[in-house]
């Protein structure tokens, strides 16, 4: 069966510090991968998606970037965090090609102070 | 106008009640519809997935899609306190990278 991991689970970072969040998927090959942010009491905002290694598309231009160095690894980064980057970050995967259902990881709660 | 509208609630019901959660949408190209359940401080969990109009049942949960009205529903029978969570609807149009458009979520509380 497929499993998706995210770490760290929680993170408190000062403004201006760098960020690296990691997501890995097990039990599937060539998945589509997604990064979402969920602000308190709000819906999910798609940040980035990837259909293959090295292929990243951005939905919302902002202070974040994403990379996919391996087939089942997706990384969300920032060089300098802003207060507005605080939120609940979720990684998701779907079957590459025809899979519309997305499966989410446990999330990383980021607080920028 | 948002592509997907969902009443944020909160919705409070007694244990054993039938719960109806709803979303409306504006994009007639949507063909794939999902319901997710999200417990506090956890990632969303896929509950139901339907394609095209009609009903789909899974245990106490029934998903209903009415494409002519651009309206989807999730019914929960015999609701339990463990059903207390936020329920998110999501939908997608064919093609592209399978992008999902989410509703804002409805918070449900089931009282013992």
PDB file of N, CA, C and O in Angstrom, chain A residues 6-75:
ATOM      1  N   UNK A   6       5.675  13.253   5.825  1.00  0.00           N
ATOM      2  CA  UNK A   6       6.113  14.646   5.838  1.00  0.00           C
ATOM      3  C   UNK A   6       6.892  14.907   7.118  1.00  0.00           C
ATOM      4  O   UNK A   6       6.506  14.432   8.179  1.00  0.00           O
ATOM      5  N   UNK A   7       7.919  15.701   6.989  1.00  0.00           N
ATOM      6  CA  UNK A   7       8.625  16.137   8.195  1.00  0.00           C
ATOM      7  C   UNK A   7       9.301  17.465   7.956  1.00  0.00           C
ATOM      8  O   UNK A   7       9.567  17.835   6.823  1.00  0.00           O
ATOM      9  N   UNK A   8       9.456  18.246   9.052  1.00  0.00           N
ATOM     10  CA  UNK A   8       9.034  17.905  10.403  1.00  0.00           C
ATOM     11  C   UNK A   8       7.531  18.065  10.576  1.00  0.00           C
ATOM     12  O   UNK A   8       6.863  18.605   9.704  1.00  0.00           O
ATOM     13  N   UNK A   9       6.988  17.626  11.708  1.00  0.00           N
ATOM     14  CA  UNK A   9       5.559  17.763  11.971  1.00  0.00           C
ATOM     15  C   UNK A   9       5.221  19.191  12.377  1.00  0.00           C
ATOM     16  O   UNK A   9       4.166  19.707  12.017  1.00  0.00           O
ATOM     17  N   UNK A  10       6.085  19.789  13.158  1.00  0.00           N
ATOM     18  CA  UNK A  10       5.904  21.188  13.550  1.00  0.00           C
ATOM     19  C   UNK A  10       7.237  21.902  13.460  1.00  0.00           C
ATOM     20  O   UNK A  10       8.300  21.286  13.606  1.00  0.00           O
ATOM     21  N   UNK A  11       7.142  23.216  13.229  1.00  0.00           N
ATOM     22  CA  UNK A  11       8.360  24.000  13.060  1.00  0.00           C
ATOM     23  C   UNK A  11       8.070  25.436  13.470  1.00  0.00           C
ATOM     24  O   UNK A  11       7.049  25.997  13.060  1.00  0.00           O
ATOM     25  N   UNK A  12       8.939  25.998  14.257  1.00  0.00           N
ATOM     26  CA  UNK A  12       8.862  27.413  14.619  1.00  0.00           C
ATOM     27  C   UNK A  12      10.153  28.065  14.144  1.00  0.00           C
ATOM     28  O   UNK A  12      11.241  27.650  14.560  1.00  0.00           O
ATOM     29  N   UNK A  13      10.015  29.040  13.262  1.00  0.00           N
ATOM     30  CA  UNK A  13      11.183  29.669  12.646  1.00  0.00           C
ATOM     31  C   UNK A  13      11.077  31.189  12.740  1.00  0.00           C
ATOM     32  O   UNK A  13       9.981  31.739  12.608  1.00  0.00           O
ATOM     33  N   UNK A  14      12.195  31.890  12.915  1.00  0.00           N
ATOM     34  CA  UNK A  14      12.142  33.350  12.918  1.00  0.00           C
ATOM     35  C   UNK A  14      12.028  33.908  11.507  1.00  0.00           C
ATOM     36  O   UNK A  14      12.420  33.259  10.521  1.00  0.00           O
ATOM     37  N   UNK A  15      11.492  35.108  11.407  1.00  0.00           N
ATOM     38  CA  UNK A  15      11.421  35.812  10.132  1.00  0.00           C
ATOM     39  C   UNK A  15      12.828  35.931   9.543  1.00  0.00           C
ATOM     40  O   UNK A  15      13.792  36.221  10.263  1.00  0.00           O
ATOM     41  N   UNK A  16      12.931  35.708   8.244  1.00  0.00           N
ATOM     42  CA  UNK A  16      14.208  35.835   7.565  1.00  0.00           C
ATOM     43  C   UNK A  16      15.039  34.566   7.527  1.00  0.00           C
ATOM     44  O   UNK A  16      16.061  34.511   6.828  1.00  0.00           O
ATOM     45  N   UNK A  17      14.614  33.540   8.232  1.00  0.00           N
ATOM     46  CA  UNK A  17      15.374  32.282   8.236  1.00  0.00           C
ATOM     47  C   UNK A  17      14.968  31.425   7.035  1.00  0.00           C
ATOM     48  O   UNK A  17      13.903  31.625   6.453  1.00  0.00           O
ATOM     49  N   UNK A  18      15.807  30.452   6.649  1.00  0.00           N
ATOM     50  CA  UNK A  18      15.450  29.572   5.533  1.00  0.00           C
ATOM     51  C   UNK A  18      14.499  28.469   5.972  1.00  0.00           C
ATOM     52  O   UNK A  18      14.294  28.223   7.160  1.00  0.00           O
ATOM     53  N   UNK A  19      13.917  27.806   4.973  1.00  0.00           N
ATOM     54  CA  UNK A  19      12.947  26.750   5.240  1.00  0.00           C
ATOM     55  C   UNK A  19      13.185  25.579   4.302  1.00  0.00           C
ATOM     56  O   UNK A  19      13.487  25.767   3.125  1.00  0.00           O
ATOM     57  N   UNK A  20      13.047  24.373   4.837  1.00  0.00           N
ATOM     58  CA  UNK A  20      13.050  23.181   3.990  1.00  0.00           C
ATOM     59  C   UNK A  20      12.085  22.175   4.586  1.00  0.00           C
ATOM     60  O   UNK A  20      12.287  21.696   5.700  1.00  0.00           O
ATOM     61  N   UNK A  21      11.029  21.858   3.849  1.00  0.00           N
ATOM     62  CA  UNK A  21      10.061  20.834   4.254  1.00  0.00           C
ATOM     63  C   UNK A  21      10.161  19.691   3.261  1.00  0.00           C
ATOM     64  O   UNK A  21      10.259  19.914   2.055  1.00  0.00           O
ATOM     65  N   UNK A  22      10.103  18.476   3.778  1.00  0.00           N
ATOM     66  CA  UNK A  22      10.277  17.320   2.912  1.00  0.00           C
ATOM     67  C   UNK A  22       9.055  16.415   2.913  1.00  0.00           C
ATOM     68  O   UNK A  22       8.379  16.247   3.929  1.00  0.00           O
ATOM     69  N   UNK A  23       8.819  15.831   1.754  1.00  0.00           N
ATOM     70  CA  UNK A  23       7.703  14.910   1.569  1.00  0.00           C
ATOM     71  C   UNK A  23       8.203  13.714   0.770  1.00  0.00           C
ATOM     72  O   UNK A  23       8.903  13.894  -0.236  1.00  0.00           O
ATOM     73  N   UNK A  24       7.881  12.515   1.235  1.00  0.00           N
ATOM     74  CA  UNK A  24       8.242  11.326   0.457  1.00  0.00           C
ATOM     75  C   UNK A  24       7.033  10.398   0.377  1.00  0.00           C
ATOM     76  O   UNK A  24       6.221  10.328   1.294  1.00  0.00           O
ATOM     77  N   UNK A  25       6.941   9.707  -0.746  1.00  0.00           N
ATOM     78  CA  UNK A  25       5.845   8.775  -0.978  1.00  0.00           C
ATOM     79  C   UNK A  25       6.433   7.383  -1.164  1.00  0.00           C
ATOM     80  O   UNK A  25       7.456   7.225  -1.842  1.00  0.00           O
ATOM     81  N   UNK A  26       5.789   6.390  -0.583  1.00  0.00           N
ATOM     82  CA  UNK A  26       6.215   5.001  -0.730  1.00  0.00           C
ATOM     83  C   UNK A  26       5.115   4.186  -1.389  1.00  0.00           C
ATOM     84  O   UNK A  26       3.936   4.477  -1.244  1.00  0.00           O
ATOM     85  N   UNK A  27       5.512   3.159  -2.123  1.00  0.00           N
ATOM     86  CA  UNK A  27       4.541   2.209  -2.656  1.00  0.00           C
ATOM     87  C   UNK A  27       3.930   2.568  -3.983  1.00  0.00           C
ATOM     88  O   UNK A  27       2.964   1.930  -4.415  1.00  0.00           O
ATOM     89  N   UNK A  28       4.468   3.566  -4.670  1.00  0.00           N
ATOM     90  CA  UNK A  28       3.969   3.922  -5.992  1.00  0.00           C
ATOM     91  C   UNK A  28       5.122   4.515  -6.793  1.00  0.00           C
ATOM     92  O   UNK A  28       6.116   4.971  -6.223  1.00  0.00           O
ATOM     93  N   UNK A  29       4.983   4.519  -8.112  1.00  0.00           N
ATOM     94  CA  UNK A  29       6.011   5.089  -8.964  1.00  0.00           C
ATOM     95  C   UNK A  29       5.428   6.198  -9.821  1.00  0.00           C
ATOM     96  O   UNK A  29       4.256   6.167 -10.191  1.00  0.00           O
ATOM     97  N   UNK A  30       6.270   7.187 -10.097  1.00  0.00           N
ATOM     98  CA  UNK A  30       5.903   8.312 -10.955  1.00  0.00           C
ATOM     99  C   UNK A  30       4.591   8.974 -10.545  1.00  0.00           C
ATOM    100  O   UNK A  30       3.716   9.203 -11.384  1.00  0.00           O
ATOM    101  N   UNK A  31       4.436   9.285  -9.259  1.00  0.00           N
ATOM    102  CA  UNK A  31       3.195   9.960  -8.852  1.00  0.00           C
ATOM    103  C   UNK A  31       3.216  11.427  -9.251  1.00  0.00           C
ATOM    104  O   UNK A  31       4.288  12.004  -9.464  1.00  0.00           O
ATOM    105  N   UNK A  32       2.037  12.030  -9.337  1.00  0.00           N
ATOM    106  CA  UNK A  32       1.943  13.482  -9.334  1.00  0.00           C
ATOM    107  C   UNK A  32       2.070  13.913  -7.875  1.00  0.00           C
ATOM    108  O   UNK A  32       1.508  13.270  -6.980  1.00  0.00           O
ATOM    109  N   UNK A  33       2.801  14.987  -7.641  1.00  0.00           N
ATOM    110  CA  UNK A  33       3.001  15.468  -6.271  1.00  0.00           C
ATOM    111  C   UNK A  33       2.558  16.918  -6.167  1.00  0.00           C
ATOM    112  O   UNK A  33       2.690  17.695  -7.124  1.00  0.00           O
ATOM    113  N   UNK A  34       2.042  17.273  -4.990  1.00  0.00           N
ATOM    114  CA  UNK A  34       1.453  18.593  -4.785  1.00  0.00           C
ATOM    115  C   UNK A  34       1.860  19.140  -3.418  1.00  0.00           C
ATOM    116  O   UNK A  34       1.961  18.401  -2.452  1.00  0.00           O
ATOM    117  N   UNK A  35       2.060  20.464  -3.361  1.00  0.00           N
ATOM    118  CA  UNK A  35       2.196  21.170  -2.085  1.00  0.00           C
ATOM    119  C   UNK A  35       1.028  22.141  -1.937  1.00  0.00           C
ATOM    120  O   UNK A  35       0.739  22.914  -2.849  1.00  0.00           O
ATOM    121  N   UNK A  36       0.368  22.080  -0.775  1.00  0.00           N
ATOM    122  CA  UNK A  36      -0.722  22.978  -0.437  1.00  0.00           C
ATOM    123  C   UNK A  36      -0.382  23.730   0.850  1.00  0.00           C
ATOM    124  O   UNK A  36       0.368  23.254   1.684  1.00  0.00           O
ATOM    125  N   UNK A  37      -0.996  24.885   1.010  1.00  0.00           N
ATOM    126  CA  UNK A  37      -0.963  25.581   2.294  1.00  0.00           C
ATOM    127  C   UNK A  37      -2.403  25.796   2.741  1.00  0.00           C
ATOM    128  O   UNK A  37      -3.264  26.163   1.933  1.00  0.00           O
ATOM    129  N   UNK A  38      -2.635  25.587   4.022  1.00  0.00           N
ATOM    130  CA  UNK A  38      -3.960  25.792   4.605  1.00  0.00           C
ATOM    131  C   UNK A  38      -3.820  26.789   5.744  1.00  0.00           C
ATOM    132  O   UNK A  38      -3.216  26.490   6.776  1.00  0.00           O
ATOM    133  N   UNK A  39      -4.373  27.987   5.545  1.00  0.00           N
ATOM    134  CA  UNK A  39      -4.372  28.976   6.620  1.00  0.00           C
ATOM    135  C   UNK A  39      -5.511  28.635   7.582  1.00  0.00           C
ATOM    136  O   UNK A  39      -6.460  27.958   7.216  1.00  0.00           O
ATOM    137  N   UNK A  40      -5.410  29.122   8.802  1.00  0.00           N
ATOM    138  CA  UNK A  40      -6.379  28.788   9.853  1.00  0.00           C
ATOM    139  C   UNK A  40      -7.797  29.088   9.386  1.00  0.00           C
ATOM    140  O   UNK A  40      -8.096  30.204   8.966  1.00  0.00           O
ATOM    141  N   UNK A  41      -8.677  28.064   9.444  1.00  0.00           N
ATOM    142  CA  UNK A  41     -10.077  28.239   9.104  1.00  0.00           C
ATOM    143  C   UNK A  41     -10.349  28.467   7.630  1.00  0.00           C
ATOM    144  O   UNK A  41     -11.448  28.894   7.258  1.00  0.00           O
ATOM    145  N   UNK A  42      -9.369  28.163   6.798  1.00  0.00           N
ATOM    146  CA  UNK A  42      -9.562  28.399   5.368  1.00  0.00           C
ATOM    147  C   UNK A  42      -9.315  27.133   4.569  1.00  0.00           C
ATOM    148  O   UNK A  42      -8.822  26.136   5.083  1.00  0.00           O
ATOM    149  N   UNK A  43      -9.633  27.181   3.317  1.00  0.00           N
ATOM    150  CA  UNK A  43      -9.457  26.027   2.439  1.00  0.00           C
ATOM    151  C   UNK A  43      -8.013  25.832   2.044  1.00  0.00           C
ATOM    152  O   UNK A  43      -7.105  26.518   2.511  1.00  0.00           O
ATOM    153  N   UNK A  44      -7.814  24.881   1.166  1.00  0.00           N
ATOM    154  CA  UNK A  44      -6.466  24.542   0.711  1.00  0.00           C
ATOM    155  C   UNK A  44      -6.069  25.375  -0.500  1.00  0.00           C
ATOM    156  O   UNK A  44      -6.811  25.452  -1.475  1.00  0.00           O
ATOM    157  N   UNK A  45      -4.885  25.951  -0.433  1.00  0.00           N
ATOM    158  CA  UNK A  45      -4.341  26.719  -1.538  1.00  0.00           C
ATOM    159  C   UNK A  45      -3.220  25.916  -2.185  1.00  0.00           C
ATOM    160  O   UNK A  45      -2.221  25.603  -1.525  1.00  0.00           O
ATOM    161  N   UNK A  46      -3.376  25.575  -3.449  1.00  0.00           N
ATOM    162  CA  UNK A  46      -2.330  24.840  -4.157  1.00  0.00           C
ATOM    163  C   UNK A  46      -1.147  25.767  -4.414  1.00  0.00           C
ATOM    164  O   UNK A  46      -1.303  26.853  -4.968  1.00  0.00           O
ATOM    165  N   UNK A  47       0.046  25.325  -4.014  1.00  0.00           N
ATOM    166  CA  UNK A  47       1.260  26.123  -4.193  1.00  0.00           C
ATOM    167  C   UNK A  47       2.061  25.634  -5.401  1.00  0.00           C
ATOM    168  O   UNK A  47       2.438  26.428  -6.261  1.00  0.00           O
ATOM    169  N   UNK A  48       2.354  24.346  -5.426  1.00  0.00           N
ATOM    170  CA  UNK A  48       3.172  23.757  -6.486  1.00  0.00           C
ATOM    171  C   UNK A  48       2.658  22.371  -6.820  1.00  0.00           C
ATOM    172  O   UNK A  48       2.065  21.700  -5.982  1.00  0.00           O
ATOM    173  N   UNK A  49       2.924  21.946  -8.071  1.00  0.00           N
ATOM    174  CA  UNK A  49       2.664  20.565  -8.424  1.00  0.00           C
ATOM    175  C   UNK A  49       3.770  20.081  -9.346  1.00  0.00           C
ATOM    176  O   UNK A  49       4.460  20.890  -9.990  1.00  0.00           O
ATOM    177  N   UNK A  50       3.927  18.761  -9.376  1.00  0.00           N
ATOM    178  CA  UNK A  50       4.994  18.171 -10.180  1.00  0.00           C
ATOM    179  C   UNK A  50       4.501  16.866 -10.790  1.00  0.00           C
ATOM    180  O   UNK A  50       3.941  16.018 -10.098  1.00  0.00           O
ATOM    181  N   UNK A  51       4.739  16.705 -12.086  1.00  0.00           N
ATOM    182  CA  UNK A  51       4.338  15.478 -12.764  1.00  0.00           C
ATOM    183  C   UNK A  51       5.531  14.560 -13.020  1.00  0.00           C
ATOM    184  O   UNK A  51       5.363  13.465 -13.559  1.00  0.00           O
ATOM    185  N   UNK A  52       6.742  15.008 -12.636  1.00  0.00           N
ATOM    186  CA  UNK A  52       7.917  14.164 -12.826  1.00  0.00           C
ATOM    187  C   UNK A  52       9.153  14.804 -12.224  1.00  0.00           C
ATOM    188  O   UNK A  52       9.132  15.973 -11.820  1.00  0.00           O
ATOM    189  N   UNK A  53      10.237  14.047 -12.189  1.00  0.00           N
ATOM    190  CA  UNK A  53      11.494  14.535 -11.608  1.00  0.00           C
ATOM    191  C   UNK A  53      11.907  15.819 -12.313  1.00  0.00           C
ATOM    192  O   UNK A  53      11.942  15.876 -13.543  1.00  0.00           O
ATOM    193  N   UNK A  54      12.216  16.827 -11.505  1.00  0.00           N
ATOM    194  CA  UNK A  54      12.699  18.093 -12.049  1.00  0.00           C
ATOM    195  C   UNK A  54      11.641  18.967 -12.683  1.00  0.00           C
ATOM    196  O   UNK A  54      11.928  20.077 -13.120  1.00  0.00           O
ATOM    197  N   UNK A  55      10.395  18.496 -12.746  1.00  0.00           N
ATOM    198  CA  UNK A  55       9.307  19.272 -13.359  1.00  0.00           C
ATOM    199  C   UNK A  55       8.444  19.885 -12.260  1.00  0.00           C
ATOM    200  O   UNK A  55       7.777  19.162 -11.526  1.00  0.00           O
ATOM    201  N   UNK A  56       8.504  21.196 -12.137  1.00  0.00           N
ATOM    202  CA  UNK A  56       7.764  21.913 -11.096  1.00  0.00           C
ATOM    203  C   UNK A  56       6.951  23.013 -11.747  1.00  0.00           C
ATOM    204  O   UNK A  56       7.468  23.754 -12.586  1.00  0.00           O
ATOM    205  N   UNK A  57       5.686  23.105 -11.354  1.00  0.00           N
ATOM    206  CA  UNK A  57       4.847  24.211 -11.802  1.00  0.00           C
ATOM    207  C   UNK A  57       4.339  24.954 -10.583  1.00  0.00           C
ATOM    208  O   UNK A  57       3.975  24.339  -9.582  1.00  0.00           O
ATOM    209  N   UNK A  58       4.322  26.266 -10.672  1.00  0.00           N
ATOM    210  CA  UNK A  58       3.905  27.109  -9.566  1.00  0.00           C
ATOM    211  C   UNK A  58       2.514  27.650  -9.830  1.00  0.00           C
ATOM    212  O   UNK A  58       2.231  28.116 -10.936  1.00  0.00           O
ATOM    213  N   UNK A  59       1.672  27.561  -8.815  1.00  0.00           N
ATOM    214  CA  UNK A  59       0.318  28.097  -8.946  1.00  0.00           C
ATOM    215  C   UNK A  59       0.261  29.546  -8.493  1.00  0.00           C
ATOM    216  O   UNK A  59      -0.476  30.338  -9.052  1.00  0.00           O
ATOM    217  N   UNK A  60       1.014  29.863  -7.456  1.00  0.00           N
ATOM    218  CA  UNK A  60       0.935  31.193  -6.863  1.00  0.00           C
ATOM    219  C   UNK A  60       2.342  31.729  -6.662  1.00  0.00           C
ATOM    220  O   UNK A  60       3.091  31.183  -5.868  1.00  0.00           O
ATOM    221  N   UNK A  61       2.730  32.797  -7.362  1.00  0.00           N
ATOM    222  CA  UNK A  61       4.081  33.349  -7.164  1.00  0.00           C
ATOM    223  C   UNK A  61       4.214  33.921  -5.759  1.00  0.00           C
ATOM    224  O   UNK A  61       3.363  34.650  -5.307  1.00  0.00           O
ATOM    225  N   UNK A  62       5.257  33.521  -5.046  1.00  0.00           N
ATOM    226  CA  UNK A  62       5.418  33.966  -3.674  1.00  0.00           C
ATOM    227  C   UNK A  62       6.830  33.667  -3.215  1.00  0.00           C
ATOM    228  O   UNK A  62       7.708  33.414  -4.032  1.00  0.00           O
ATOM    229  N   UNK A  63       6.977  33.649  -1.910  1.00  0.00           N
ATOM    230  CA  UNK A  63       8.289  33.539  -1.301  1.00  0.00           C
ATOM    231  C   UNK A  63       8.791  32.108  -1.191  1.00  0.00           C
ATOM    232  O   UNK A  63       9.741  31.836  -0.481  1.00  0.00           O
ATOM    233  N   UNK A  64       8.164  31.175  -1.883  1.00  0.00           N
ATOM    234  CA  UNK A  64       8.489  29.770  -1.727  1.00  0.00           C
ATOM    235  C   UNK A  64       8.928  29.173  -3.053  1.00  0.00           C
ATOM    236  O   UNK A  64       8.600  29.696  -4.119  1.00  0.00           O
ATOM    237  N   UNK A  65       9.651  28.061  -2.989  1.00  0.00           N
ATOM    238  CA  UNK A  65      10.025  27.315  -4.178  1.00  0.00           C
ATOM    239  C   UNK A  65       9.902  25.832  -3.873  1.00  0.00           C
ATOM    240  O   UNK A  65       9.805  25.428  -2.705  1.00  0.00           O
ATOM    241  N   UNK A  66       9.868  25.019  -4.906  1.00  0.00           N
ATOM    242  CA  UNK A  66       9.758  23.570  -4.718  1.00  0.00           C
ATOM    243  C   UNK A  66      10.751  22.868  -5.631  1.00  0.00           C
ATOM    244  O   UNK A  66      11.149  23.404  -6.667  1.00  0.00           O
ATOM    245  N   UNK A  67      11.131  21.671  -5.217  1.00  0.00           N
ATOM    246  CA  UNK A  67      12.018  20.858  -6.050  1.00  0.00           C
ATOM    247  C   UNK A  67      11.626  19.397  -5.918  1.00  0.00           C
ATOM    248  O   UNK A  67      11.047  18.980  -4.913  1.00  0.00           O
ATOM    249  N   UNK A  68      11.934  18.623  -6.940  1.00  0.00           N
ATOM    250  CA  UNK A  68      11.656  17.193  -6.942  1.00  0.00           C
ATOM    251  C   UNK A  68      12.929  16.485  -7.406  1.00  0.00           C
ATOM    252  O   UNK A  68      13.085  16.168  -8.580  1.00  0.00           O
ATOM    253  N   UNK A  69      13.848  16.247  -6.482  1.00  0.00           N
ATOM    254  CA  UNK A  69      15.119  15.631  -6.850  1.00  0.00           C
ATOM    255  C   UNK A  69      15.034  14.135  -7.168  1.00  0.00           C
ATOM    256  O   UNK A  69      15.892  13.621  -7.904  1.00  0.00           O
ATOM    257  N   UNK A  70      14.038  13.471  -6.636  1.00  0.00           N
ATOM    258  CA  UNK A  70      13.824  12.052  -6.901  1.00  0.00           C
ATOM    259  C   UNK A  70      12.351  11.809  -7.195  1.00  0.00           C
ATOM    260  O   UNK A  70      11.503  12.646  -6.892  1.00  0.00           O
ATOM    261  N   UNK A  71      12.052  10.650  -7.764  1.00  0.00           N
ATOM    262  CA  UNK A  71      10.695  10.357  -8.217  1.00  0.00           C
ATOM    263  C   UNK A  71       9.650  10.527  -7.123  1.00  0.00           C
ATOM    264  O   UNK A  71       8.557  11.032  -7.368  1.00  0.00           O
ATOM    265  N   UNK A  72      10.000  10.121  -5.888  1.00  0.00           N
ATOM    266  CA  UNK A  72       9.011  10.126  -4.825  1.00  0.00           C
ATOM    267  C   UNK A  72       9.362  11.081  -3.694  1.00  0.00           C
ATOM    268  O   UNK A  72       8.947  10.898  -2.551  1.00  0.00           O
ATOM    269  N   UNK A  73      10.134  12.115  -4.020  1.00  0.00           N
ATOM    270  CA  UNK A  73      10.545  13.098  -3.028  1.00  0.00           C
ATOM    271  C   UNK A  73      10.209  14.492  -3.520  1.00  0.00           C
ATOM    272  O   UNK A  73      10.521  14.864  -4.659  1.00  0.00           O
ATOM    273  N   UNK A  74       9.575  15.268  -2.639  1.00  0.00           N
ATOM    274  CA  UNK A  74       9.152  16.621  -3.001  1.00  0.00           C
ATOM    275  C   UNK A  74       9.548  17.538  -1.863  1.00  0.00           C
ATOM    276  O   UNK A  74       9.279  17.242  -0.696  1.00  0.00           O
ATOM    277  N   UNK A  75      10.218  18.636  -2.186  1.00  0.00           N
ATOM    278  CA  UNK A  75      10.754  19.521  -1.159  1.00  0.00           C
ATOM    279  C   UNK A  75      10.211  20.924  -1.360  1.00  0.00           C
ATOM    280  O   UNK A  75      10.169  21.427  -2.498  1.00  0.00           O
TER     281      UNK A  75
END
